[in-house]
Coordinates of C-alpha atoms and ligand atoms in Angstrom, one line a residue:
M1470 CA 19.9 6.6 25.7
I1471 CA 20.3 3.1 25.7
V1472 CA 22.3 1.5 22.6
A1473 CA 21.9 -2.5 22.6
R1474 CA 24.2 -3.7 20.2
E1475 CA 23.7 -6.9 18.0
I1476 CA 26.5 -9.9 18.8
P1477 CA 27.2 -11.4 15.3
G1478 CA 25.8 -14.7 14.9
K1479 CA 23.7 -15.0 18.0
E1480 CA 20.4 -13.9 16.5
G1481 CA 18.2 -16.7 17.9
T1482 CA 19.6 -17.1 21.0
I1483 CA 18.6 -15.6 24.5
M1484 CA 20.3 -12.9 24.6
P1485 CA 21.3 -11.4 20.9
Y1486 CA 22.0 -8.0 22.2
R1487 CA 24.9 -6.4 24.1
W1488 CA 23.3 -4.4 26.6
P1489 CA 25.6 -1.4 28.1
D1490 CA 26.8 -1.5 31.7
D1491 CA 24.9 1.2 32.9
T1492 CA 21.6 0.4 31.8
V1493 CA 18.6 0.3 34.1
F1494 CA 16.3 -2.5 33.6
T1495 CA 12.6 -2.9 35.6
R1496 CA 12.6 -6.3 36.4
L1497 CA 9.4 -8.6 36.6
D1498 CA 9.5 -12.0 37.9
F1499 CA 7.1 -14.5 36.2
N1500 CA 6.2 -18.0 37.8
V1501 CA 4.4 -20.9 35.9
E1502 CA 0.3 -19.5 36.3
D1503 CA -0.9 -23.2 37.4
G1504 CA 1.0 -24.9 40.5
W1505 CA 0.1 -28.4 40.0
C1506 CA 0.9 -31.0 37.6
L1507 CA -1.8 -31.5 34.8
T1508 CA -1.1 -34.7 34.9
C1509 CA -0.6 -36.0 38.5
G1510 CA -1.7 -33.2 40.5
C1511 CA 1.5 -33.2 42.2
K1512 CA 2.9 -29.6 43.2
L1513 CA 4.8 -28.2 40.6
T1514 CA 8.8 -27.3 41.8
V1515 CA 10.9 -24.6 40.1
C1516 CA 13.8 -26.3 38.0
D1517 CA 15.6 -23.5 36.1
H1518 CA 15.3 -19.2 35.4
R1519 CA 15.4 -17.6 32.3
H1520 CA 16.6 -14.5 31.9
R1521 CA 15.8 -12.4 29.1
R1522 CA 16.2 -8.3 28.6
L1523 CA 13.8 -6.5 26.0
F1524 CA 12.9 -3.1 25.0
T1525 CA 9.5 -1.8 25.8
L1526 CA 7.9 1.2 25.4
N1527 CA 8.1 1.8 29.1
G1528 CA 11.7 0.9 28.9
P1529 CA 14.1 -2.0 29.3
V1530 CA 12.8 -4.9 31.2
H1531 CA 14.8 -7.8 32.8
V1532 CA 12.2 -10.8 32.8
V1533 CA 13.2 -13.5 35.0
C1534 CA 11.0 -16.5 33.9
K1535 CA 10.9 -19.2 37.1
L1536 CA 10.6 -22.7 34.8
A1537 CA 8.9 -25.8 36.9
H1538 CA 8.4 -29.4 36.4
C1539 CA 6.5 -32.3 38.3
P1540 CA 9.3 -33.5 40.5
Q1541 CA 7.7 -37.1 40.2
R1542 CA 9.6 -39.6 38.2
V1543 CA 7.1 -42.0 37.5
C1544 CA 5.0 -39.0 36.1
P1545 CA 4.6 -39.0 32.6
A1546 CA 4.9 -35.0 32.4
H1547 CA 8.2 -35.2 34.6
T1548 CA 10.3 -34.7 31.6
Q1549 CA 8.3 -31.2 30.4
T1550 CA 9.4 -28.2 31.2
L1551 CA 6.8 -25.2 31.6
S1552 CA 7.4 -21.8 31.3
P1553 CA 4.6 -19.0 32.2
A1554 CA 2.5 -18.2 30.1
A1555 CA 2.5 -14.2 30.7
E1556 CA 6.2 -14.4 29.0
T1557 CA 4.6 -14.5 25.4
A1558 CA 2.2 -12.1 26.2
L1559 CA 5.1 -9.6 26.6
A1560 CA 7.3 -10.8 23.7
M1561 CA 7.6 -13.9 21.5
P1562 CA 10.1 -16.2 22.2
W1563 CA 13.8 -14.9 20.9
W1564 CA 12.6 -11.5 20.3
V1565 CA 14.2 -8.7 22.2
L1566 CA 11.5 -6.2 21.3
G1567 CA 8.2 -6.6 23.6
W1568 CA 4.9 -7.0 21.6
D1569 CA 4.6 -3.3 22.3
V1570 CA 7.0 -1.5 20.4
V1571 CA 7.0 -4.6 17.5
C1572 CA 3.1 -3.3 17.4
W1573 CA 4.0 0.3 17.3
L1574 CA 6.4 -0.7 14.3
G1575 CA 3.8 -2.4 12.7
H1576 CA 1.3 0.0 12.4
R1577 CA 3.4 3.0 12.0
R1578 CA 5.1 1.0 9.0
F1579 CA 1.5 0.2 7.1
A1580 CA -1.3 2.2 8.6
R1581 CA 1.0 5.1 7.8
H1582 CA 3.8 4.1 5.5
W1583 CA 6.6 5.2 7.4
S1584 CA 9.9 4.4 6.0
V1585 CA 12.0 2.3 8.1
G1586 CA 14.3 5.5 8.6
Q1587 CA 11.4 7.6 9.8
L1588 CA 10.5 4.2 12.4
R1589 CA 14.7 4.4 13.6
T1590 CA 14.4 8.0 14.3
E1591 CA 11.3 8.3 16.3
L1592 CA 11.8 4.8 18.2
A1593 CA 15.2 6.8 19.2
D1594 CA 13.6 10.0 19.7
T1595 CA 10.6 9.1 21.8
Y1596 CA 11.8 6.0 23.1
A1597 CA 15.5 6.1 23.4
I1598 CA 15.6 2.6 22.1
V1599 CA 17.9 2.2 19.0
L1600 CA 18.2 0.0 16.8
S1601 CA 19.7 -1.3 13.2
D1602 CA 17.8 -0.5 9.9
D1603 CA 17.6 -4.3 8.9
A1604 CA 17.1 -5.4 12.9
I1605 CA 13.2 -2.8 12.2
E1606 CA 12.9 -4.6 8.9
R1607 CA 12.9 -8.1 10.3
Y1608 CA 10.6 -7.2 13.1
I1609 CA 8.4 -5.6 10.1
R1610 CA 8.4 -9.1 8.6
R1611 CA 7.8 -10.8 11.9
Y1612 CA 4.7 -8.2 12.4
Q1613 CA 3.5 -9.2 8.9
Q1614 CA 3.9 -12.5 9.7
M1615 CA 2.1 -12.2 12.8
L1616 CA -0.9 -10.4 11.3
A1617 CA -1.5 -13.2 8.5
A1618 CA -1.6 -15.8 11.2
R1619 CA -4.0 -13.7 12.4
Q1620 CA -5.6 -12.9 9.5
Q1621 CA -6.1 -16.8 8.6
D1622 CA -6.9 -18.0 11.8
P1623 CA -10.0 -19.8 11.6
Q1624 CA -11.8 -19.4 14.9
R1625 CA -11.4 -15.5 14.1
L1626 CA -12.7 -16.6 10.5
V1627 CA -15.6 -18.2 11.6
A1628 CA -16.4 -14.7 13.6
A1629 CA -15.6 -12.5 11.1
Y1630 CA -18.6 -14.7 8.4
A1631 CA -21.1 -15.4 10.9
D1632 CA -23.6 -12.8 9.3
V1633 CA -22.2 -13.7 5.4
D1634 CA -24.3 -16.6 3.5
A1635 CA -22.3 -16.8 0.6
V1636 CA -18.6 -15.5 -0.1
I1637 CA -17.5 -14.1 -3.7
L1638 CA -13.9 -15.1 -4.8
A1639 CA -11.3 -13.5 -6.7
I1640 CA -7.6 -14.7 -7.8
D1641 CA -5.2 -12.1 -9.6
G1642 CA -1.3 -12.5 -10.1
L1643 CA 0.2 -9.5 -9.1
Q1644 CA 4.0 -9.3 -10.4
P1645 CA 6.1 -7.0 -8.0
E1646 CA 8.6 -6.1 -10.5
K1647 CA 9.4 -7.2 -13.7
G1648 CA 11.3 -10.8 -13.5
H1649 CA 9.7 -11.8 -10.2
E1650 CA 7.9 -14.8 -9.5
T1651 CA 4.2 -13.6 -9.6
L1652 CA 2.3 -13.3 -6.3
Y1653 CA -1.1 -15.2 -6.4
V1654 CA -3.7 -13.1 -4.4
V1655 CA -7.7 -14.8 -3.3
R1656 CA -9.6 -12.6 -1.7
E1657 CA -13.0 -12.8 -0.4
L1658 CA -15.2 -9.7 -2.3
V1659 CA -18.2 -9.8 0.8
K1660 CA -16.1 -8.9 3.4
K1661 CA -13.6 -7.8 1.6
R1662 CA -10.5 -10.2 3.4
V1663 CA -7.5 -11.6 1.8
W1664 CA -7.9 -15.0 2.6
F1665 CA -4.1 -15.6 1.2
A1666 CA -1.5 -15.5 -1.2
E1667 CA 1.4 -17.4 -2.5
A1668 CA 4.6 -16.6 -5.1
L1669 CA 4.0 -19.3 -7.6
L1670 CA 7.1 -19.7 -9.7
S1671 CA 5.1 -20.9 -13.1
S1672 CA 1.1 -19.9 -13.9
A1673 CA 0.8 -23.6 -14.6
T1674 CA -2.7 -25.1 -14.4
A1675 CA -1.8 -28.1 -11.6
E1676 CA 0.0 -25.0 -9.2
V1677 CA -2.9 -22.7 -9.6
Q1678 CA -5.2 -25.8 -9.0
R1679 CA -3.1 -26.4 -5.9
L1680 CA -4.5 -22.6 -4.9
L1681 CA -8.0 -22.9 -5.9
A1682 CA -8.1 -26.2 -4.2
Q1683 CA -7.3 -24.3 -0.7
A1684 CA -9.8 -21.8 -1.7
R1685 CA -12.0 -24.7 -2.0
S1686 CA -11.3 -26.0 2.0
W1687 CA -11.7 -22.7 3.5
A1688 CA -14.9 -22.1 2.2
A1689 CA -15.7 -25.7 3.0
G1690 CA -14.2 -24.7 6.3
L1691 CA -16.4 -22.1 7.2
D1692 CA -19.7 -23.7 6.0
K1693 CA -20.5 -21.0 3.8
R1694 CA -21.6 -21.3 -0.5
V1695 CA -19.7 -19.7 -2.9
R1696 CA -22.1 -17.4 -4.7
L1697 CA -19.1 -16.1 -7.8
W1698 CA -16.2 -16.1 -8.9
L1699 CA -14.1 -13.2 -10.1
S1700 CA -10.8 -13.2 -12.3
D1701 CA -8.9 -11.9 -15.6
K1702 CA -10.1 -14.9 -16.9
Q1703 CA -6.6 -16.5 -18.1
E1704 CA -6.5 -20.1 -19.2
A1705 CA -5.6 -21.4 -16.0
F1706 CA -7.7 -20.0 -14.3
V1707 CA -10.9 -20.5 -15.9
R1708 CA -9.7 -24.5 -16.4
G1709 CA -9.4 -24.3 -12.1
I1710 CA -12.5 -22.9 -11.3
A1711 CA -14.6 -24.9 -13.5
V1712 CA -12.7 -28.2 -11.7
E1713 CA -12.7 -26.8 -8.4
F1714 CA -16.5 -25.2 -8.4
P1715 CA -18.6 -26.6 -10.4
G1716 CA -21.1 -24.7 -11.3
V1717 CA -20.2 -21.5 -9.7
P1718 CA -20.7 -18.9 -12.0
H1719 CA -16.8 -17.3 -13.2
R1720 CA -17.0 -14.1 -14.1
Y1721 CA -14.6 -11.5 -16.1
C1722 CA -13.5 -9.2 -13.0
A1723 CA -14.9 -5.5 -14.3
N1724 CA -11.6 -3.8 -13.5
H1725 CA -9.6 -6.0 -15.9
F1726 CA -12.2 -5.9 -18.6
L1727 CA -12.4 -1.8 -18.3
R1728 CA -8.7 -2.1 -18.9
D1729 CA -8.8 -4.3 -21.8
V1730 CA -12.0 -2.1 -23.4
A1731 CA -9.7 1.1 -22.4
K1732 CA -6.4 -0.5 -24.4
P1733 CA -7.7 0.2 -28.2
V1734 CA -9.2 3.6 -27.4
L1735 CA -6.1 5.3 -25.8
E1736 CA -4.1 4.0 -28.8
A1737 CA -6.2 5.5 -31.2
D1738 CA -6.8 9.1 -28.4
S1739 CA -2.7 8.8 -28.6
R1740 CA -3.0 8.9 -32.7
A1741 CA -5.3 11.9 -32.7
K1742 CA -2.9 13.4 -30.3
V1743 CA -0.5 12.9 -32.6
Q1744 CA -2.2 14.6 -35.5
M1745 CA -3.2 17.7 -33.3
R1746 CA 0.3 18.4 -32.1
R1747 CA 1.4 18.2 -36.2
K1748 CA -1.7 20.9 -37.2
V1749 CA -1.1 22.9 -34.0
R1750 CA 2.8 24.4 -34.6
G1751 CA 5.0 27.4 -35.1
L1752 CA 4.7 28.7 -31.8
R1753 CA 8.0 29.8 -31.6
T1754 CA 8.2 31.7 -34.6
I1755 CA 4.9 33.9 -33.6
E1756 CA 6.5 34.2 -30.1
R1757 CA 9.4 35.6 -32.0
E1758 CA 7.7 37.8 -34.5
V1759 CA 5.8 39.5 -31.2
L1760 CA 9.5 39.7 -28.9
A1761 CA 11.2 41.1 -31.9
A1762 CA 8.4 43.6 -33.0
P1763 CA 8.8 47.4 -31.9
Q1764 CA 7.1 48.1 -28.9
P1765 CA 3.7 49.7 -29.5
S1766 CA 1.4 52.1 -27.5
A1767 CA 0.4 51.0 -24.1
Q1768 CA -3.7 51.6 -24.7
P1769 CA -4.8 49.0 -27.5
E1770 CA -5.8 50.8 -30.3
R1771 CA -9.7 51.4 -30.4
P1772 CA -11.2 50.6 -34.2
E1773 CA -13.6 53.4 -35.2
G1774 CA -16.5 54.3 -34.2
Q1775 CA -15.7 51.9 -31.0
S1776 CA -16.5 54.4 -28.5
E1777 CA -16.2 51.9 -25.4
A1778 CA -13.8 49.5 -24.2
T1779 CA -15.4 46.0 -24.1
P1780 CA -15.0 44.0 -21.1
S1781 CA -12.3 42.0 -22.3
E1782 CA -10.0 45.5 -23.2
V1783 CA -11.1 46.8 -19.9
L1784 CA -9.7 43.6 -18.1
R1785 CA -6.9 44.1 -20.2
A1786 CA -6.1 47.6 -20.6
D1787 CA -3.0 47.6 -18.6
E1788 CA -1.4 44.8 -20.7
A1789 CA 0.2 45.2 -24.0
P1790 CA -1.1 43.1 -26.9
Q1791 CA 1.7 41.7 -27.1
D1792 CA 1.6 40.0 -23.5
V1793 CA -1.9 38.7 -25.0
V1794 CA -0.1 37.4 -28.0
L1795 CA 2.7 35.4 -25.4
D1796 CA -0.2 34.4 -23.1
Y1797 CA -2.3 32.6 -26.3
C1798 CA 1.0 30.6 -27.2
A1799 CA 1.3 29.4 -23.4
A1800 CA -2.1 28.2 -22.4
V1801 CA -1.7 26.3 -26.7
R1802 CA 1.7 25.2 -25.1
G1803 CA 0.1 24.0 -21.9
I1804 CA -2.6 22.2 -23.2
L1805 CA -0.1 20.2 -26.1
N1806 CA 2.1 19.5 -23.1
D1807 CA -0.9 17.9 -21.0
D1808 CA -0.4 14.3 -20.7
Q1809 CA -3.2 13.7 -17.6
G1810 CA -6.2 11.6 -18.2
G1811 CA -7.0 8.2 -18.1
P1812 CA -9.4 5.7 -20.4
L1813 CA -12.4 8.1 -18.8
H1814 CA -11.2 11.0 -19.7
P1815 CA -8.0 10.2 -22.6
P1816 CA -6.0 13.1 -23.0
G1817 CA -6.7 13.2 -26.7
L1818 CA -9.7 13.9 -26.1
R1819 CA -9.1 16.9 -23.3
M1820 CA -6.5 18.5 -25.6
A1821 CA -9.3 18.7 -28.2
E1822 CA -11.8 20.4 -26.1
A1823 CA -8.9 22.7 -25.0
L1824 CA -8.2 23.7 -28.1
E1825 CA -11.5 24.3 -29.2
E1826 CA -11.8 26.7 -26.4
V1827 CA -9.0 28.3 -27.4
Q1828 CA -10.2 29.2 -31.0
A1829 CA -13.6 30.4 -29.5
S1830 CA -12.0 32.8 -27.7
L1831 CA -9.7 34.1 -30.9
Q1832 CA -12.8 34.1 -32.9
R1833 CA -14.7 36.2 -30.2
N1834 CA -11.6 38.6 -29.8
L1835 CA -11.3 38.8 -33.8
E1836 CA -15.3 40.1 -34.0
A1837 CA -15.4 42.2 -31.2
K1838 CA -11.8 44.2 -33.1
K1839 CA -14.4 44.0 -36.4
G1840 CA -16.9 46.0 -34.2
G1841 CA -19.4 42.9 -34.2
Q1842 CA -20.9 41.5 -31.6
R1843 CA -19.3 42.3 -28.3
T1844 CA -18.6 39.4 -26.2
S1845 CA -17.0 38.9 -22.9
G1846 CA -15.1 36.0 -22.6
S1847 CA -11.6 36.2 -23.7
H1848 CA -9.7 34.0 -21.8
G1849 CA -6.4 34.2 -23.1
Ligands
ZN3382 ZN1 3.2 -34.8 37.4

């Protein structure tokens, strides 16, 4: 097991970790790939060695980079020290984790939603890499930065949009928590990509306008027409988009539209729910009376002239009548306490429907008891 301890104050230096003496490293030697000076064509000479120790998924690695420079004092490139490119393919400067470990962490964190604690134990169990929570968090932030840089890479973006003739853009402000600065996100909806996001301290028109101008320059860089803008149409967006994208339609976002329409619907629904709860009461009294009553015979009483049991009676032949009453009470209580359902299935509407079903069920039983129509649908 490798325990590399962080040396306080050494973050950002070549060797920020202290490795145990018995750590077994695999040694990798890298040379500058091109052996000749690109300016004067002279053969490069090795001028220094850079030692790095890294965690990789294949075990700890000791990397030795042979740094080179042009030996000709008169060459303009003489003062430049060249590093092997293979080094950054293995790990970024100052990192103690190789790319493979960083990608392993980032993928599990964001694609599989593992917690930092889970990552820490799995990394130790499977790869014998022991890191602290804050080290893992730091590398996850670096992963995010790398990912954002990759997503925003102009060449990759051009390739991703090669088959698109016009883009649809959306802007929205998200508040991670109350009192936090709002994160403004500009997304492109044809390819479903987040273009960029920025935390702004205010939703002032000037601040927002800067982001919209950035979106315009991105679209121009891609050489794509903006077909449509979507937003919740707050003042700063309406004004900014009109200025930066004259003539481009700006539509209300369907999600926000639905949410705003849903608000009065849910309010009315909530009032209806309160009224229903007020009307359907006394469950406890009924239950108490039933439980206090003397136990009747197990066989339900059969009305005169009715020779065979109705299906509901057959079903409940082993149940005492008070159990049926208690079941009804439990069902009604469940209905009254059920708060599920969004604007498309308002909870009050669901409650009304469920209570109607209970009423119909009770009615069927009453009719059966009177010797009237025989029905089968007693759901208790
Ligand atoms: Zn040279």
